[in-house]
Coordinates of C-alpha atoms and ligand atoms in Angstrom, one line a residue:
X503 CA 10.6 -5.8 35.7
X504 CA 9.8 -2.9 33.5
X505 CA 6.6 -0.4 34.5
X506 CA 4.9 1.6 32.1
X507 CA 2.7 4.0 33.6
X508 CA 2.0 8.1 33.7
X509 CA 4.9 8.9 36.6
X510 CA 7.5 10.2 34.7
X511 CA 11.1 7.9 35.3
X512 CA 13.5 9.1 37.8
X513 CA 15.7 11.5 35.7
X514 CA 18.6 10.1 37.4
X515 CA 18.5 6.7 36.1
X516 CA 21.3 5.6 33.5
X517 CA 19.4 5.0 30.7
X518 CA 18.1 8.8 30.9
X519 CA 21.2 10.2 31.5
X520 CA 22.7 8.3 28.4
X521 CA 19.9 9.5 25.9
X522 CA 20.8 12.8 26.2
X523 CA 22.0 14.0 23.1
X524 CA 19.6 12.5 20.3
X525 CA 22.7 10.7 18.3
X526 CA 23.5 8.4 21.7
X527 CA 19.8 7.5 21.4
X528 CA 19.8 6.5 18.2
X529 CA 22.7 4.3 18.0
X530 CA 21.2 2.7 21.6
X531 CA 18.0 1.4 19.3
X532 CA 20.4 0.9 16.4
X533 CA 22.6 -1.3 18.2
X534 CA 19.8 -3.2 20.1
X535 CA 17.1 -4.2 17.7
X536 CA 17.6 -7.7 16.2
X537 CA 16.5 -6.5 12.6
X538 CA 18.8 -5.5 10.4
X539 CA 18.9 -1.6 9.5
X540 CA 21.0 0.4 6.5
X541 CA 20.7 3.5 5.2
X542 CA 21.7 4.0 1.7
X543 CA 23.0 7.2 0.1
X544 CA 21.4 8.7 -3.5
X545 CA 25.1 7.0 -4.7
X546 CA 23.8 4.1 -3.7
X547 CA 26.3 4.0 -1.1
X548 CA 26.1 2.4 2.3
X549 CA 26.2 4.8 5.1
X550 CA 25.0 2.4 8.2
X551 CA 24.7 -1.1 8.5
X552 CA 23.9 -1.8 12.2
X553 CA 25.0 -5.1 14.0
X554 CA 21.6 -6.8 13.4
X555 CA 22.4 -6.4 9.5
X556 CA 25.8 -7.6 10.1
X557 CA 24.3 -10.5 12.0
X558 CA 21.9 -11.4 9.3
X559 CA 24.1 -11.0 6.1
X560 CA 27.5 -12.0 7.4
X561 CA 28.8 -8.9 6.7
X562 CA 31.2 -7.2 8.9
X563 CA 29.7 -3.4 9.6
X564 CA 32.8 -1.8 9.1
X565 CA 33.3 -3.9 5.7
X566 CA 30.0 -3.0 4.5
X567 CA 29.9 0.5 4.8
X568 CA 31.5 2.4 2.4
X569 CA 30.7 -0.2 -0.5
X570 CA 28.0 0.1 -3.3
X571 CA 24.4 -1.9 -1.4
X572 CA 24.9 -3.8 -5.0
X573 CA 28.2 -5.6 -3.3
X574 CA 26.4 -6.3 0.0
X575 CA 23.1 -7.5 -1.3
X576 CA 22.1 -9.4 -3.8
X577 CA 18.6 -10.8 -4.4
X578 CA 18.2 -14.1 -5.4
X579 CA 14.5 -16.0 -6.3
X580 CA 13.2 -19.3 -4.7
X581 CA 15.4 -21.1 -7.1
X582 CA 18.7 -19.1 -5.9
X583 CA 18.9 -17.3 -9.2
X584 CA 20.2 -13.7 -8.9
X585 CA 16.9 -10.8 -9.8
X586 CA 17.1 -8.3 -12.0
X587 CA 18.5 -5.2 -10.7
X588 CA 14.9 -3.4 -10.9
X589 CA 13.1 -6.0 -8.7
X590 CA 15.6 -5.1 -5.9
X591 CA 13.5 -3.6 -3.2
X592 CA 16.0 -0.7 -3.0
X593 CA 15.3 -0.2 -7.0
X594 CA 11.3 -0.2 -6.7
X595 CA 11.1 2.1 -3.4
X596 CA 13.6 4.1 -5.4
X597 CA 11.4 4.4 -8.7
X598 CA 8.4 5.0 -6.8
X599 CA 9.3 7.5 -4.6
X600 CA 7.2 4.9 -1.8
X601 CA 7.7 2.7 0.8
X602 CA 7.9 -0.4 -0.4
X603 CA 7.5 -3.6 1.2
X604 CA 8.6 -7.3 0.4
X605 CA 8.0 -10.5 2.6
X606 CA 9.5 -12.7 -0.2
X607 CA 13.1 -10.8 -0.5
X608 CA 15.7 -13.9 -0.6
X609 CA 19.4 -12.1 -0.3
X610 CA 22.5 -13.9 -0.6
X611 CA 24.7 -13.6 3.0
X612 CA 28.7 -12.8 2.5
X613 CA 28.9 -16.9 2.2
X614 CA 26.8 -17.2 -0.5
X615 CA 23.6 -18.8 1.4
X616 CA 20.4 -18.2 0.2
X617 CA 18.1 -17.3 3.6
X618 CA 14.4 -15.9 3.5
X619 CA 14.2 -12.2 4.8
X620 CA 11.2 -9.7 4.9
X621 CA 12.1 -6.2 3.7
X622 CA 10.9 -2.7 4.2
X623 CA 12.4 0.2 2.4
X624 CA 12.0 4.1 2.9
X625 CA 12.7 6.5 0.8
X626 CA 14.3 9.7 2.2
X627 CA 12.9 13.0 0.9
X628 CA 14.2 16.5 0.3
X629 CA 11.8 19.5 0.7
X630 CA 11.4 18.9 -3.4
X631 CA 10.6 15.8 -3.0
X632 CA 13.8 14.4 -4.3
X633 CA 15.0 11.2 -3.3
X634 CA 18.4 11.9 -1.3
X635 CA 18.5 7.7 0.2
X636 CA 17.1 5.5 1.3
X637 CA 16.5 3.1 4.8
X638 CA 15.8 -0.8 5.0
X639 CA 14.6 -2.3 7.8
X640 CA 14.9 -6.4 7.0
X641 CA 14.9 -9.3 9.1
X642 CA 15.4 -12.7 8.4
X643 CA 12.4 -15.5 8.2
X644 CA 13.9 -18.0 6.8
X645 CA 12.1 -20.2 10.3
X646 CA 8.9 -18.9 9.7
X647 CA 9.3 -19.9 5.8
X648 CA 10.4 -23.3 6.5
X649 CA 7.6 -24.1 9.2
X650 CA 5.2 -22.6 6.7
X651 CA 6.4 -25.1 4.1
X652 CA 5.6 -27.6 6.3
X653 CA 2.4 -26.5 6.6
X654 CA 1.5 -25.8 3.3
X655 CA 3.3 -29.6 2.1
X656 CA 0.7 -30.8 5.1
X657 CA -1.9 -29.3 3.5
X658 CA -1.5 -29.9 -0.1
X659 CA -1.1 -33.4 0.5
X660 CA -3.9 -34.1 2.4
X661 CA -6.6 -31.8 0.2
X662 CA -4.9 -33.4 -2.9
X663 CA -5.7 -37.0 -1.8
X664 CA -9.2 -35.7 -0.7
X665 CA -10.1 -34.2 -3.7
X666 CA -10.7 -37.7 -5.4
X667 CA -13.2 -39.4 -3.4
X668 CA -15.0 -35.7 -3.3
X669 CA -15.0 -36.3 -6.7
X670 CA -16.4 -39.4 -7.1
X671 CA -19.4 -38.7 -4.4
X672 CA -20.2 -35.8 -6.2
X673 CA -20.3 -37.8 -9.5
X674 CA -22.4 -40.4 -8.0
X675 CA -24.8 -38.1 -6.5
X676 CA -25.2 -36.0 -9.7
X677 CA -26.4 -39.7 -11.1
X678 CA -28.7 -40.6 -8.2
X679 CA -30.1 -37.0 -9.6
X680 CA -30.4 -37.6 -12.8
X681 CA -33.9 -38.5 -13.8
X682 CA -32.7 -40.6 -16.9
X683 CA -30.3 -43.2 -14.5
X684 CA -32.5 -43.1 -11.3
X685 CA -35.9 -43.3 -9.6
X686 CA -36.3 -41.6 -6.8
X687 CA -38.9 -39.8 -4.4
X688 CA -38.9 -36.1 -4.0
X689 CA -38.0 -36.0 -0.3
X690 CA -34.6 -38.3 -1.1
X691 CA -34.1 -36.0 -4.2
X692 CA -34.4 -32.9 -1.8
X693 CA -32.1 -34.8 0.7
X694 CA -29.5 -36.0 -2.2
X695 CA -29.4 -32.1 -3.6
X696 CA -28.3 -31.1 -0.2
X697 CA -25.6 -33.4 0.2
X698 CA -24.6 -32.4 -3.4
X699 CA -24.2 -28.8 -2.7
X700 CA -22.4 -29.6 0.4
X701 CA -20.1 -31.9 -1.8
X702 CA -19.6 -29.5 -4.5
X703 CA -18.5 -27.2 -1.4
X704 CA -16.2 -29.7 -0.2
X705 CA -14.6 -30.2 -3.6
X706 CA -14.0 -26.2 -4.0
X707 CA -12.5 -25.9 -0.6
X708 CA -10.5 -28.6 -1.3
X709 CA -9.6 -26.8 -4.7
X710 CA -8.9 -23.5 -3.2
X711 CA -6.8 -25.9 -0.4
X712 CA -4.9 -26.5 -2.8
X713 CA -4.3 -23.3 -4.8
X714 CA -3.5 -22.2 -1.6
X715 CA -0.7 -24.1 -0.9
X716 CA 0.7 -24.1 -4.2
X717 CA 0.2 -20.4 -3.6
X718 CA 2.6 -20.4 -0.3
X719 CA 5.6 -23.0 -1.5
X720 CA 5.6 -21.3 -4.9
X721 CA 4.5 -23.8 -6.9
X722 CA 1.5 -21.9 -8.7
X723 CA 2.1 -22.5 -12.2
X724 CA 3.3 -19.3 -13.4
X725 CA 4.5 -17.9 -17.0
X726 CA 4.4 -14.2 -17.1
X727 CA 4.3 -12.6 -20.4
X728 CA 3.6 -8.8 -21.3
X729 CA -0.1 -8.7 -21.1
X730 CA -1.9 -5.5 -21.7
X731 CA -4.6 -5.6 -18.7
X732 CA -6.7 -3.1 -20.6
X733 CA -8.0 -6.0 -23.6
X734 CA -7.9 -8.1 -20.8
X735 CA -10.1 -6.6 -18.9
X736 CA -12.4 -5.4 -21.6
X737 CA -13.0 -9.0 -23.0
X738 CA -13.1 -10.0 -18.9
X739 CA -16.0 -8.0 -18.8
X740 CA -17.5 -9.1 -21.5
X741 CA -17.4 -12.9 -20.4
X742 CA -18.3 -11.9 -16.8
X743 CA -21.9 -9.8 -17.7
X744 CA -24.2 -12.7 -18.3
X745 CA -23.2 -13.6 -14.2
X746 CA -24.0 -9.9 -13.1
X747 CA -27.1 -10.3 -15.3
X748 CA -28.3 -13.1 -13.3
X749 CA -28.6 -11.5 -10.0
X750 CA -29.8 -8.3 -11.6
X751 CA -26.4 -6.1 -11.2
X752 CA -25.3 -3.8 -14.3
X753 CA -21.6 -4.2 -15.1
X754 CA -19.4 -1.5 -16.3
X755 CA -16.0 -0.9 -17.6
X756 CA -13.9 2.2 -16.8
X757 CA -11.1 2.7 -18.3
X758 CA -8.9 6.1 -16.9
X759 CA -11.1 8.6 -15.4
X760 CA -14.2 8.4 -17.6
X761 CA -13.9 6.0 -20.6
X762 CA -17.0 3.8 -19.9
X763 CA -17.0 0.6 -21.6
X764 CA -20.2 -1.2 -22.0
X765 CA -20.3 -4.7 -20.6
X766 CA -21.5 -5.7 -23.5
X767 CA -19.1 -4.5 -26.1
X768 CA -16.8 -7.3 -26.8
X769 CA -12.7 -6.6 -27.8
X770 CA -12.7 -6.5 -31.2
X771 CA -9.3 -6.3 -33.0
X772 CA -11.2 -3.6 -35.9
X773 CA -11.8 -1.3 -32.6
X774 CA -9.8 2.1 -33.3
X775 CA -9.6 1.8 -29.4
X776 CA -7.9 5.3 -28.5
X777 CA -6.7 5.3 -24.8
X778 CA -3.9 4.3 -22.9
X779 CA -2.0 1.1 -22.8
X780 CA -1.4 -0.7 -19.7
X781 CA 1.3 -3.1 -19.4
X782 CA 2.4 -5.7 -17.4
X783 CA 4.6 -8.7 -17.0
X784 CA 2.3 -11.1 -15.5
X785 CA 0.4 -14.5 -16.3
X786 CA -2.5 -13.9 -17.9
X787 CA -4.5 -16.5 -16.7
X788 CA -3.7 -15.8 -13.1
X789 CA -4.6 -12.5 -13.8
X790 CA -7.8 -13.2 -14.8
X791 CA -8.1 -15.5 -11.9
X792 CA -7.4 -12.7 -9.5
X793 CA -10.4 -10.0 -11.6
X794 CA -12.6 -13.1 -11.7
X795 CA -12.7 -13.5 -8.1
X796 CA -13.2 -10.0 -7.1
X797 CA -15.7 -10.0 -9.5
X798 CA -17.5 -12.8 -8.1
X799 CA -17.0 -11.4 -4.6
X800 CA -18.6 -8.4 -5.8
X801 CA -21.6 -10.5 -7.0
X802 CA -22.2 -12.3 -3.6
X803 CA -22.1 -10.0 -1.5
X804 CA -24.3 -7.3 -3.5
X805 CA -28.0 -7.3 -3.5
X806 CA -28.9 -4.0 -5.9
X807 CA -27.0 -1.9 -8.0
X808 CA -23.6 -2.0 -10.5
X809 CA -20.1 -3.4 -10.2
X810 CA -17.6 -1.9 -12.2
X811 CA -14.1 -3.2 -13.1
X812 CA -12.1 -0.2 -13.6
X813 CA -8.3 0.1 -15.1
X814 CA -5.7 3.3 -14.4
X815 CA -2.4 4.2 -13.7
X816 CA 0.3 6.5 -13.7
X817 CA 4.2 6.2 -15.4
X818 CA 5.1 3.5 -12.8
X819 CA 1.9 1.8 -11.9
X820 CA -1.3 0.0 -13.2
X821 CA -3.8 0.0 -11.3
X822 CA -7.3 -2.2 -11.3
X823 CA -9.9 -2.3 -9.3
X824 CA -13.6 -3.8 -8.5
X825 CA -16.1 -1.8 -7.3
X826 CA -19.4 -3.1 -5.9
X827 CA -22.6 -1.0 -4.6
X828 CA -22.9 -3.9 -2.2
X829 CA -23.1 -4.6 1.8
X830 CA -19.5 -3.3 2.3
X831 CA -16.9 -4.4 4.8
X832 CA -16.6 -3.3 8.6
X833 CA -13.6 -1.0 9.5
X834 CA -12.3 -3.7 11.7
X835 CA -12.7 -6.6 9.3
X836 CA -10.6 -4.8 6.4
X837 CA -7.2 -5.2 8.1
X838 CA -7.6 -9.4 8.3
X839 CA -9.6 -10.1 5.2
X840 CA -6.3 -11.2 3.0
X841 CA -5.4 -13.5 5.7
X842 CA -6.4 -16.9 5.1
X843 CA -9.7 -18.5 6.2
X844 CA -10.7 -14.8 7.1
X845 CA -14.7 -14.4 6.9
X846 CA -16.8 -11.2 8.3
X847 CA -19.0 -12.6 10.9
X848 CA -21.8 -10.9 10.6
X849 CA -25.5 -12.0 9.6
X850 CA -24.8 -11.3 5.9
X851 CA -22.4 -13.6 5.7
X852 CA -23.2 -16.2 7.3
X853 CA -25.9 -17.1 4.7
X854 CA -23.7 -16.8 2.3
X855 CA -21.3 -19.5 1.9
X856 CA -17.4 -19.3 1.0
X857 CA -14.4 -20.8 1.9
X858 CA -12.3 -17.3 3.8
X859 CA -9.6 -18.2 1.2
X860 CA -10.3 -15.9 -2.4
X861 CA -8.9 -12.9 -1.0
X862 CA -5.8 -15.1 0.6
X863 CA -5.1 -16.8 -3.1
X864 CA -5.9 -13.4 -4.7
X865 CA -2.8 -11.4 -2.4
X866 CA -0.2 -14.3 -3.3
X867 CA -0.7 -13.9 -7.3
X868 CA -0.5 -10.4 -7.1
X869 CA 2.7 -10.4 -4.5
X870 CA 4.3 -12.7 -7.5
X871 CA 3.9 -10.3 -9.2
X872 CA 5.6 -7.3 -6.4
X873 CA 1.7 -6.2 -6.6
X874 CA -0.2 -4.9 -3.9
X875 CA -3.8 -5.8 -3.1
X876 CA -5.9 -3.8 -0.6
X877 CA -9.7 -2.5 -0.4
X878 CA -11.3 0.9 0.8
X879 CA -15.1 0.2 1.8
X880 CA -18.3 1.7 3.4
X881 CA -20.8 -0.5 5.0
X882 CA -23.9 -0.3 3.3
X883 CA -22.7 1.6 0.4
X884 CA -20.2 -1.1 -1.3
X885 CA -16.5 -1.9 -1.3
X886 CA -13.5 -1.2 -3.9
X887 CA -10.9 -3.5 -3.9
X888 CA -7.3 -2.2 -5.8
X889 CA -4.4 -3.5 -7.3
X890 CA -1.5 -1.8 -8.1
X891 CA 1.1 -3.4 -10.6
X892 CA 4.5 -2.6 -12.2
X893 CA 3.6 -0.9 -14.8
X894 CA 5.7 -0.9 -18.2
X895 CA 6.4 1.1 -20.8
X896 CA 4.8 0.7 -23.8
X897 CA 9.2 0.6 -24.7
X898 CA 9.8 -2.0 -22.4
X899 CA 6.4 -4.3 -23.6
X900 CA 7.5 -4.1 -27.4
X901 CA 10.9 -4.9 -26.3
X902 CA 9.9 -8.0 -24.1
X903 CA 7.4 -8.8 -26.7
X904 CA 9.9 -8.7 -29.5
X905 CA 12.6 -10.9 -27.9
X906 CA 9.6 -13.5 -26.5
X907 CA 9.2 -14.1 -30.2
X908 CA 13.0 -14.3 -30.9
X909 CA 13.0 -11.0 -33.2
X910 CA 15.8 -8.4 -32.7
X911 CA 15.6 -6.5 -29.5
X912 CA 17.9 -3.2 -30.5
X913 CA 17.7 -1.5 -27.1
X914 CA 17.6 -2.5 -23.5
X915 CA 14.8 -0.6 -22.2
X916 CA 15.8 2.0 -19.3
X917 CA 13.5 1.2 -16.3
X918 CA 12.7 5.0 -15.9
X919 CA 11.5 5.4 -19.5
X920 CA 8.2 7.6 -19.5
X921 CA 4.4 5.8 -20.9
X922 CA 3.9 8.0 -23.9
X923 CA 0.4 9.2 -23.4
X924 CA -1.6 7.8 -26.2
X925 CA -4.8 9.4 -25.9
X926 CA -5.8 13.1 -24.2
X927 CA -7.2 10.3 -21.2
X928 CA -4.0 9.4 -20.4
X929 CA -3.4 12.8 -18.6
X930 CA -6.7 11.7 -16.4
X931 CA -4.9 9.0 -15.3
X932 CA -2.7 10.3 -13.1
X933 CA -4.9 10.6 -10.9
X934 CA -4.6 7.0 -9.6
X935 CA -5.6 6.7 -6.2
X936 CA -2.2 4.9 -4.2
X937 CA -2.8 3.0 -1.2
X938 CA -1.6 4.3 2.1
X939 CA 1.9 3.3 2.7
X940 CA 2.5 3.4 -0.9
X941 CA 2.2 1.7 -4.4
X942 CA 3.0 -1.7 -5.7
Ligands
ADP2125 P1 -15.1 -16.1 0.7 O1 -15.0 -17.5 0.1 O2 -15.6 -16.2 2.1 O3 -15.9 -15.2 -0.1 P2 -12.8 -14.5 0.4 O4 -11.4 -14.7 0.9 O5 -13.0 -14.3 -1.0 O6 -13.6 -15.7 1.0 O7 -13.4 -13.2 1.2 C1 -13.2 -13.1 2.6 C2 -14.3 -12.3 3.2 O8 -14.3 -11.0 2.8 C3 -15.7 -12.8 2.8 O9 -16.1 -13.8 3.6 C4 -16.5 -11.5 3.0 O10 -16.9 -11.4 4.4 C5 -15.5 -10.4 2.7 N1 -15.7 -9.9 1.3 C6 -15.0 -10.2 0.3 N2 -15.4 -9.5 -0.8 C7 -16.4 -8.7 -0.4 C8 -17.2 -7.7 -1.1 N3 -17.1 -7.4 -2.3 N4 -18.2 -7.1 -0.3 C9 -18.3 -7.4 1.0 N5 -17.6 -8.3 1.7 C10 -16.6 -8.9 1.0

């Protein structure tokens, strides 16, 4: 049995005496660990592929190194279909200069099988802050996926077939409440409106069941198109003020550093709107799902003060975010609340109800889209929660936009292509806050 404790181990033993020089070390941990490890040159050249990749992929070690990572590792999607080059995790930790991390990264193996792996990939850096390689760590999950599938199947099934008869109690108690179908007393009316707000709970955990699900076996209906988030946003706002006037709450819109948007002010098409474009290839409507239920987050769980829905970015990322001047989130709460059914226990909660499964539902959409969700909060003071995107150019949007409606795209867009700044602001928007361990 192994001890861990403060006496130091006998310097004799044979472990110690084989980890002398630093290199012996590493291939020890190299060759032991079950996940797979490669480092990757600027070339894009394999330089180690330790056993656990081999095991993994299929790929002999000796075989592997040497070649182009293109030749060892293709990504595929749920449907087997091969990715474009710059969805690769290799590609994005590359562009960004980041870490990058992927839980949905489907590689082909030497055979040609489709199996479930999780990546991370590291981006070595020079003293310039070049990019000189780069290291994934992977391993594969194609078990965990297919219990998970299970699950979720389980799940869908049985909140699905729920769903109706939740329905129809809810309908028939919105009639036994309605003063034009039925009589009744004002103690069964106060007992009937409290079996209706339970139902209409029931039905929207049900719903978010559901979502849910579809969320986890990738059947969320999905049709990304070049959306620019900042007209989303602004009419977003727009729709979303009457709710924030309700419980008292201004509503702002940032846009950059300092380009405040009235809640108020809808997107009008006349608008000489100078300021930056932000692009992105995502569904719109899921989009708006995801801002919609920050937002109303942001409303429940704030008393007094503003939300603001703010939009920035630099070259390779859009970011949004919510802000709320609301009861903020405990340190040791922030690290579980994307998990699903994940509520804060504390006495502010608990009166207000919710199903644990917004945030869950709002980290899936924007993983389908290689985003990355996360929030930064004080208790007491209020909560931001962030999303960073893919950003594209405003190159790459005309030229997706063009050959969505079947005109003449001249150019493929290069990947790296610079935004052109459209406005003075878009130099204040490089100052786009990245979440520790990287961007999208
Ligand atoms: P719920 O339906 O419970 O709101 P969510 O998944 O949307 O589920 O949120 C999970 C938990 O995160 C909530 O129960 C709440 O404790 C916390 N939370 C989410 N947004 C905020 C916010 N803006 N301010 C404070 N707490 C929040």
């Amino acid at each position: 049995m192994f001890r861990f404790g403060k006496r130091k181990a006998p310097s004799s033993s044979k472990l110690a005496s084989s980890l002398h020089d630093e290199q012996t070390k590493n291939s020890i941990i190299l060759n032991s660990i079950e996940d797979g490890v490669v480092l990757i040159d600027d070339q894009g050249i394999i330089q180690l592929f330790n056993p656990g990749a081999a095991a993994i992929t299929g790929w002999k070690r000796d075989d592997a190194e040497g070649l182009d990572q293109k030749s060892v590792f293709t990504f595929v999607d749920s449907k087997g279909q091969p990715v474009p080059e710059e969805s690769s995790p290799f590609q994005r930790a590359l562009k960004g200069g980041q870490n990058m991390r992927d839980n949905n990264a489907n590689i082909l193996t030497k055979s040609n099988t489709p199996i479930a792996t999780s990546f991370s990939v590291s981006p070595i850096l020079d003293n310039s802050k070049q990019v000189t390689g780069l290291v994934g760590v992977f391993r594969d999950v194609s078990e965990e996926r297919k219990e998970e599938n299970q699950r979720a199947e389980f799940i869908s099934t049985a909140s699905h077939e729920m769903r109706t008869p939740v329905a129809a109690i809810e309908g028939y108690l919105s009639l036994a409440l309605n003063d034009r179908v039925s009589t009744i007393d004002s103690r069964a009316r106060d007992y009937l409106e409290k079996a209706h707000a339970s139902t209409k709970h029931l039905g929207e955990l049900f719903q978010d069941l559901l979502t849910s699900a579809k969320a986890e076996d990738g059947r969320l209906t999905n049709h990304p198109e070049v959306v620019e988030v900042g007209a989303l946003m602004q009419q977003l706002t727009s729709d979303l003020h009457f709710q924030a006037q309700k419980k008292n709450l201004a509503l702002e819109f940032i846009i950059g550093n300092s380009n405040v948007i009235d809640a108020t002010t809808t997107a009008n098409a006349n608008d000489k709107v100078v300021r930056p474009l932000y692009y992105v290839l995502a569904d719109p409507d899921r989009l708006r799902e995801v801002i919609t239920d920050l937002f109303d987050n942001a409303c429940k769980y704030t008393d007094a003060g503003k939300i603001t829905l703010g939009l920035t970015g630099n070259d390779t990322v859009t970011q949004l975010y919510v802000r709320d001047t609301g009861h903020g989130i405990p340190q040791e709460d922030i690290g579980h609340l994307f998990q699903k059914f994940y509520r804060v226990d504390n006495s502010a909660t608990r009166t207000i109800g919710g199903t644990g499964l917004g945030l869950f539902i709002c980290r899936k959409i924007v993983e389908l889209y290689h985003g990355r969700i996360w929030v930064e909060s004080v208790l007491d003071k209020g909560s931001t929660f962030y999303i960073n995107l893919p950003r594209l150019t405003t190159q790459q949007a005309e030229a997706m936009i063009a050959k969505q409606q079947g005109g003449q795209v001249s150019d493929t867009p290069e990947p790296d292509t610079l935004v052109t700044p459209t406005s003075p602001a878009a130099s204040s928007t490089t100052n786009t806050t990245v979440p520790p361990g990287g961007a999208a």
